[in-house]
Amino acid sequence: MFKRNKQCVRAKFAVGTLLMVTAFGTASAWTSKPVRVIVPAVAGGTMDVVSRVLADQLSREVGASFFVDNKRGAGGNVAVASLLSAPADGQTIMIAFDNILTEIPHVIKQNFSPLKDIKPVAAFARSSFVLVGGPDLPASDFKGFISYLKANPKKDTFASYAVGSASHYAGLMLSEQSGLKLQHVPFVGSPPALLQVMSGEVPFMVDGVVTSLPLVRAGKLKPYAVIASHRLPALPNVPTFTELGYPNIQFSNLAVVIVPGATPPDLAEKIRTAVYKAAAASPLQKRLTDLGLESMPPQSSEAIARTEKEGFDRIGKIIHDYKLNVSQ
């Protein structure tokens, strides 16, 4: 009798354990269907590169296919419209840098509320910026770079990868604070802008580290300063703007996963959990480091929302102070 009771208890325990594991698996599962990943940028740019890295790792972790759909245009309006037109069921997400939430709404009219209609659920990496010049510039350091621009007034332009971006207002800030009078030359994405810098048609630009770093390593660009709170491991000999006496030139972009604001909280939490699990995987960590990005520790959706609101207010002040508009 005792033996039969013991076997019965073991059987019940095994069934209970199986039910708990099954329930946990069902609760934590995000999807088994293909997921469309909207990216509000051209192929080959910083945002696109980072998005594809995460999408690839998510495919491995979740066990479903994740395919990137580039939707550039109208300061993110095209991409967000595409996101919001899809059901809020987790089968369509967006991977973007948070400038779509914090800076672009200040300079380009949006057809959505960046703080209400869409929701960032995970911030998995930080992208810093680097000031780069063409390989034929004679300056070997930042001081020489500024002296060269002042001595050559015909070299009075700088490139950016988009109107209203950090690449744009960083150039304006440097121009004003260094006593230069530089003209802005906007491009659609980093690749075409960098081609003009490498050829010498435009002296310099402030670009995301992801797209410039391979060209710096190849000797096709010269790095003069980084916009970061500390020197970057990928560019340890390049000083920060703060070190050089420009403490106000201090900002970065967070790589975030965004869902429609109408997404059910439990589903948003499953997506958040899956993203941070993928971001913690060794292959993705190594890839982010190789790209020159900094990994971000997991945060709650509420903490990310607060960060984005603070960034929105701070960037809004910069744009107001420097009278930035889409015609510059």
Coordinates of C-alpha atoms in Angstrom, one line a residue:
M1 CA 0.0 0.0 0.0
F2 CA 2.8 2.4 1.0
K3 CA 4.6 1.6 -2.3
R4 CA 1.5 2.3 -4.3
N5 CA 0.8 5.6 -2.5
K6 CA 4.5 6.7 -3.1
Q7 CA 4.1 5.9 -6.8
C8 CA 0.9 7.8 -6.9
V9 CA 2.5 10.9 -5.3
R10 CA 5.4 10.7 -7.8
A11 CA 3.0 10.5 -10.7
K12 CA 1.0 13.5 -9.5
F13 CA 4.2 15.5 -8.9
A14 CA 5.3 14.6 -12.4
V15 CA 2.0 15.6 -13.9
G16 CA 2.0 18.9 -11.9
T17 CA 5.5 19.7 -13.0
L18 CA 4.6 19.0 -16.6
L19 CA 1.6 21.3 -16.3
M20 CA 3.7 24.1 -14.8
V21 CA 6.3 23.8 -17.5
T22 CA 3.7 23.7 -20.2
A23 CA 1.9 26.7 -18.7
F24 CA 5.1 28.7 -18.4
G25 CA 6.1 27.8 -21.9
T26 CA 2.7 29.0 -23.2
A27 CA 2.8 32.2 -21.1
S28 CA 6.3 33.1 -22.2
A29 CA 5.9 32.2 -25.8
W30 CA 5.7 35.2 -28.1
T31 CA 4.9 33.7 -31.5
S32 CA 5.6 30.8 -33.9
K33 CA 4.6 32.9 -37.0
P34 CA 6.8 35.1 -39.1
V35 CA 7.3 38.5 -37.7
R36 CA 7.7 41.6 -39.9
V37 CA 10.3 44.0 -38.5
I38 CA 9.7 47.6 -39.8
V39 CA 12.9 49.7 -40.0
P40 CA 12.4 53.5 -40.6
A41 CA 15.7 53.8 -42.6
V42 CA 17.4 52.9 -45.8
A43 CA 19.2 49.6 -46.2
G44 CA 22.9 49.8 -45.2
G45 CA 22.6 52.6 -42.6
T46 CA 23.3 52.4 -38.9
M47 CA 19.7 51.7 -38.0
D48 CA 19.3 49.0 -40.6
V49 CA 22.5 47.2 -39.6
V50 CA 21.6 47.1 -35.9
S51 CA 18.0 46.0 -36.7
R52 CA 19.2 43.1 -38.8
V53 CA 21.6 41.9 -36.1
L54 CA 18.8 41.8 -33.5
A55 CA 16.2 40.3 -36.0
D56 CA 18.7 37.5 -36.8
Q57 CA 19.2 36.6 -33.1
L58 CA 15.5 36.8 -32.4
S59 CA 14.9 34.3 -35.1
R60 CA 17.2 31.9 -33.3
E61 CA 15.8 32.6 -29.8
V62 CA 12.1 32.6 -30.7
G63 CA 12.1 29.9 -33.3
A64 CA 10.2 32.0 -35.9
S65 CA 11.4 34.0 -38.9
F66 CA 11.9 37.7 -38.6
F67 CA 12.2 39.7 -41.8
V68 CA 13.2 43.3 -42.1
D69 CA 11.0 45.7 -44.1
N70 CA 12.6 49.1 -44.7
K71 CA 10.1 51.9 -44.6
R72 CA 12.0 55.2 -45.0
G73 CA 10.4 58.6 -45.4
A74 CA 8.6 61.6 -43.8
G75 CA 10.6 61.5 -40.5
G76 CA 9.3 58.1 -39.5
N77 CA 5.6 58.7 -40.5
V78 CA 5.8 56.1 -43.3
A79 CA 7.2 53.5 -41.0
V80 CA 4.9 54.2 -38.0
A81 CA 1.8 54.3 -40.3
S82 CA 2.7 50.9 -41.5
L83 CA 3.2 49.7 -37.9
L84 CA -0.1 51.1 -36.8
S85 CA -2.0 49.8 -39.8
A86 CA -1.1 46.2 -38.7
P87 CA -3.0 44.4 -35.9
A88 CA -1.4 44.9 -32.5
D89 CA -0.8 41.2 -32.2
G90 CA 3.0 41.0 -32.0
Q91 CA 3.4 39.9 -35.7
T92 CA 4.6 43.4 -36.7
I93 CA 7.2 45.3 -34.6
M94 CA 9.6 48.2 -35.3
I95 CA 13.3 48.4 -34.5
A96 CA 14.6 51.9 -34.6
F97 CA 16.8 54.4 -32.9
D98 CA 14.9 56.5 -30.4
N99 CA 15.4 59.7 -32.3
I100 CA 12.1 58.8 -34.0
L101 CA 10.6 59.5 -30.5
T102 CA 12.8 62.2 -29.1
E103 CA 14.1 64.5 -31.9
I104 CA 12.3 64.1 -35.3
P105 CA 8.9 65.1 -33.9
H106 CA 10.3 68.5 -33.1
V107 CA 11.3 69.3 -36.7
I108 CA 8.9 67.3 -38.9
K109 CA 5.2 67.2 -38.4
Q110 CA 4.1 63.7 -37.3
N111 CA 0.9 61.9 -38.0
F112 CA 1.2 60.1 -34.7
S113 CA 1.9 60.9 -31.0
P114 CA 5.4 59.5 -30.2
L115 CA 4.5 59.3 -26.5
K116 CA 1.1 57.7 -26.9
D117 CA 0.4 55.9 -30.2
I118 CA 3.6 53.8 -30.1
K119 CA 5.4 52.2 -27.2
P120 CA 9.1 51.3 -26.8
V121 CA 9.2 48.0 -24.9
A122 CA 13.0 47.3 -24.8
A123 CA 16.2 49.4 -25.3
F124 CA 18.9 46.9 -26.1
A125 CA 21.9 49.0 -27.3
R126 CA 23.4 52.5 -27.3
S127 CA 24.8 54.1 -30.4
S128 CA 27.3 56.9 -30.0
F129 CA 28.5 59.4 -32.7
V130 CA 31.9 60.2 -34.2
L131 CA 33.1 63.2 -36.1
V132 CA 34.8 62.0 -39.2
G133 CA 36.7 63.7 -42.1
G134 CA 38.0 62.5 -45.4
P135 CA 41.3 60.7 -45.6
D136 CA 43.0 63.6 -47.5
L137 CA 42.3 66.2 -44.7
P138 CA 45.7 67.4 -43.5
A139 CA 44.6 67.6 -39.9
S140 CA 45.8 64.8 -37.6
D141 CA 43.7 65.8 -34.5
F142 CA 40.7 67.9 -33.6
K143 CA 42.6 71.1 -32.9
G144 CA 44.2 70.9 -36.3
F145 CA 40.8 70.0 -37.9
I146 CA 39.2 73.2 -36.5
S147 CA 42.3 75.3 -37.6
Y148 CA 42.1 73.8 -41.1
L149 CA 38.4 74.7 -41.5
K150 CA 39.0 78.3 -40.3
A151 CA 42.0 78.7 -42.7
N152 CA 39.9 77.3 -45.6
P153 CA 36.6 79.1 -45.7
K154 CA 35.7 77.5 -49.0
K155 CA 35.5 74.2 -47.0
D156 CA 32.4 75.6 -45.3
T157 CA 30.0 72.6 -45.4
F158 CA 29.2 69.6 -43.4
A159 CA 27.1 66.5 -44.3
S160 CA 24.4 64.8 -42.3
Y161 CA 22.5 61.6 -42.9
A162 CA 19.1 63.3 -42.4
V163 CA 17.5 66.6 -41.8
G164 CA 16.6 66.9 -38.1
S165 CA 18.9 64.2 -36.9
A166 CA 21.7 64.3 -34.4
S167 CA 24.0 64.2 -37.4
H168 CA 22.4 67.5 -38.4
Y169 CA 22.2 69.4 -35.1
A170 CA 25.6 68.2 -33.9
G171 CA 27.1 69.9 -37.0
L172 CA 25.2 73.1 -36.2
M173 CA 26.3 73.0 -32.6
L174 CA 30.0 72.5 -33.5
S175 CA 29.7 75.3 -36.1
E176 CA 28.4 77.8 -33.6
Q177 CA 30.4 76.9 -30.6
S178 CA 33.7 76.8 -32.5
G179 CA 33.1 80.1 -34.3
L180 CA 32.7 78.6 -37.8
K181 CA 30.0 79.4 -40.3
L182 CA 29.2 76.1 -41.9
Q183 CA 26.4 75.2 -44.3
H184 CA 24.4 72.0 -43.9
V185 CA 24.3 69.5 -46.8
P186 CA 21.7 66.8 -46.0
F187 CA 21.7 63.3 -47.5
V188 CA 19.3 60.3 -47.4
G189 CA 21.2 58.0 -45.1
S190 CA 24.8 57.6 -44.0
P191 CA 26.2 55.7 -47.0
P192 CA 25.7 58.5 -49.6
A193 CA 26.9 61.2 -47.1
L194 CA 30.0 59.2 -46.2
L195 CA 30.8 58.8 -49.9
Q196 CA 31.0 62.6 -50.3
V197 CA 33.1 62.9 -47.2
M198 CA 35.5 60.2 -48.3
S199 CA 35.8 61.9 -51.8
G200 CA 36.5 65.3 -50.2
E201 CA 33.4 66.9 -51.7
V202 CA 32.2 67.7 -48.1
P203 CA 34.9 68.0 -45.4
F204 CA 33.2 66.2 -42.6
M205 CA 30.1 64.8 -40.9
V206 CA 29.0 63.5 -37.5
D207 CA 27.9 59.9 -38.1
G208 CA 26.8 56.9 -36.1
V209 CA 29.8 54.8 -35.0
V210 CA 28.2 51.7 -36.6
T211 CA 28.5 52.9 -40.2
S212 CA 31.8 54.9 -39.8
L213 CA 33.8 52.5 -37.8
P214 CA 34.6 50.0 -40.6
L215 CA 35.7 52.9 -42.8
V216 CA 37.9 54.4 -40.0
R217 CA 39.5 51.0 -39.6
A218 CA 40.1 50.8 -43.3
G219 CA 41.8 54.2 -43.4
K220 CA 39.1 55.7 -45.5
L221 CA 37.9 58.2 -42.8
K222 CA 39.7 60.1 -40.1
P223 CA 38.0 60.2 -36.6
Y224 CA 38.5 63.5 -34.7
A225 CA 36.1 63.3 -31.8
V226 CA 33.3 61.1 -30.4
I227 CA 30.0 62.1 -28.8
A228 CA 29.9 59.9 -25.8
S229 CA 30.1 60.1 -22.0
H230 CA 33.5 58.3 -22.2
R231 CA 36.0 57.2 -24.7
L232 CA 34.7 54.3 -26.8
P233 CA 36.5 50.9 -26.6
A234 CA 36.4 50.8 -30.4
L235 CA 38.1 54.2 -30.7
P236 CA 40.2 54.5 -27.5
N237 CA 42.5 57.2 -28.9
V238 CA 39.8 59.5 -30.0
P239 CA 38.8 62.1 -27.4
T240 CA 35.2 63.0 -26.5
F241 CA 33.7 66.4 -27.2
T242 CA 33.6 67.0 -23.5
E243 CA 37.3 66.5 -23.2
L244 CA 37.8 68.9 -26.0
G245 CA 35.8 71.7 -24.3
Y246 CA 32.3 71.1 -25.8
P247 CA 30.3 69.5 -22.9
N248 CA 27.0 70.5 -24.5
I249 CA 27.6 68.2 -27.5
Q250 CA 26.5 65.2 -25.5
F251 CA 23.8 62.8 -26.7
S252 CA 23.3 59.3 -28.1
N253 CA 20.7 57.1 -29.6
L254 CA 19.1 54.1 -28.0
A255 CA 18.2 51.1 -30.2
V256 CA 14.7 50.3 -29.2
V257 CA 12.0 47.8 -30.1
I258 CA 8.6 49.5 -30.6
V259 CA 5.1 48.1 -30.7
P260 CA 1.7 49.8 -31.2
G261 CA 0.4 51.5 -28.1
A262 CA -2.7 49.3 -28.3
T263 CA -0.6 46.1 -27.8
P264 CA -1.9 44.2 -24.8
P265 CA 0.4 44.6 -21.8
D266 CA 1.0 40.8 -21.4
L267 CA 2.0 40.5 -25.1
A268 CA 4.3 43.6 -24.8
E269 CA 5.9 42.0 -21.8
K270 CA 6.6 38.8 -23.7
I271 CA 8.2 40.8 -26.5
R272 CA 10.3 42.7 -24.0
T273 CA 11.4 39.4 -22.4
A274 CA 12.3 37.9 -25.8
V275 CA 14.3 40.9 -26.9
Y276 CA 16.4 41.1 -23.7
K277 CA 17.0 37.4 -23.9
A278 CA 18.2 37.7 -27.5
A279 CA 20.3 40.8 -26.6
A280 CA 22.1 38.8 -23.8
A281 CA 23.2 36.0 -26.2
S282 CA 26.9 35.9 -26.6
P283 CA 26.8 36.1 -30.5
L284 CA 24.8 39.2 -30.4
Q285 CA 26.9 40.8 -27.6
K286 CA 30.0 40.2 -29.6
R287 CA 28.4 41.6 -32.8
L288 CA 27.3 44.7 -31.0
T289 CA 30.8 45.2 -29.6
D290 CA 32.3 44.7 -33.0
L291 CA 29.9 47.3 -34.4
G292 CA 31.0 49.8 -31.8
L293 CA 27.8 49.7 -29.8
E294 CA 27.3 49.5 -26.1
S295 CA 24.9 46.9 -24.7
M296 CA 22.1 48.1 -22.4
P297 CA 20.9 46.3 -19.3
P298 CA 17.3 45.2 -19.2
Q299 CA 14.8 47.9 -18.1
S300 CA 11.1 48.0 -17.5
S301 CA 8.9 49.5 -20.1
E302 CA 8.0 52.3 -17.6
A303 CA 11.7 53.2 -17.1
I304 CA 12.2 53.4 -20.9
A305 CA 9.1 55.6 -21.3
R306 CA 10.6 58.0 -18.7
T307 CA 13.9 58.0 -20.5
E308 CA 12.2 58.8 -23.8
K309 CA 10.2 61.6 -22.3
E310 CA 13.3 63.2 -20.8
G311 CA 15.1 62.8 -24.1
F312 CA 12.2 64.4 -25.9
D313 CA 12.3 67.4 -23.6
R314 CA 16.1 67.8 -23.8
I315 CA 16.4 67.4 -27.6
G316 CA 13.5 69.8 -28.0
K317 CA 15.4 72.5 -26.1
I318 CA 18.5 71.9 -28.3
I319 CA 16.5 72.2 -31.5
H320 CA 14.8 75.3 -30.1
D321 CA 18.0 76.9 -29.0
Y322 CA 19.7 76.3 -32.4
K323 CA 16.6 77.3 -34.4
L324 CA 16.7 74.0 -36.2
N325 CA 14.2 73.5 -39.0
V326 CA 13.8 71.2 -42.0
S327 CA 15.1 73.9 -44.4
Q328 CA 18.6 74.0 -42.9

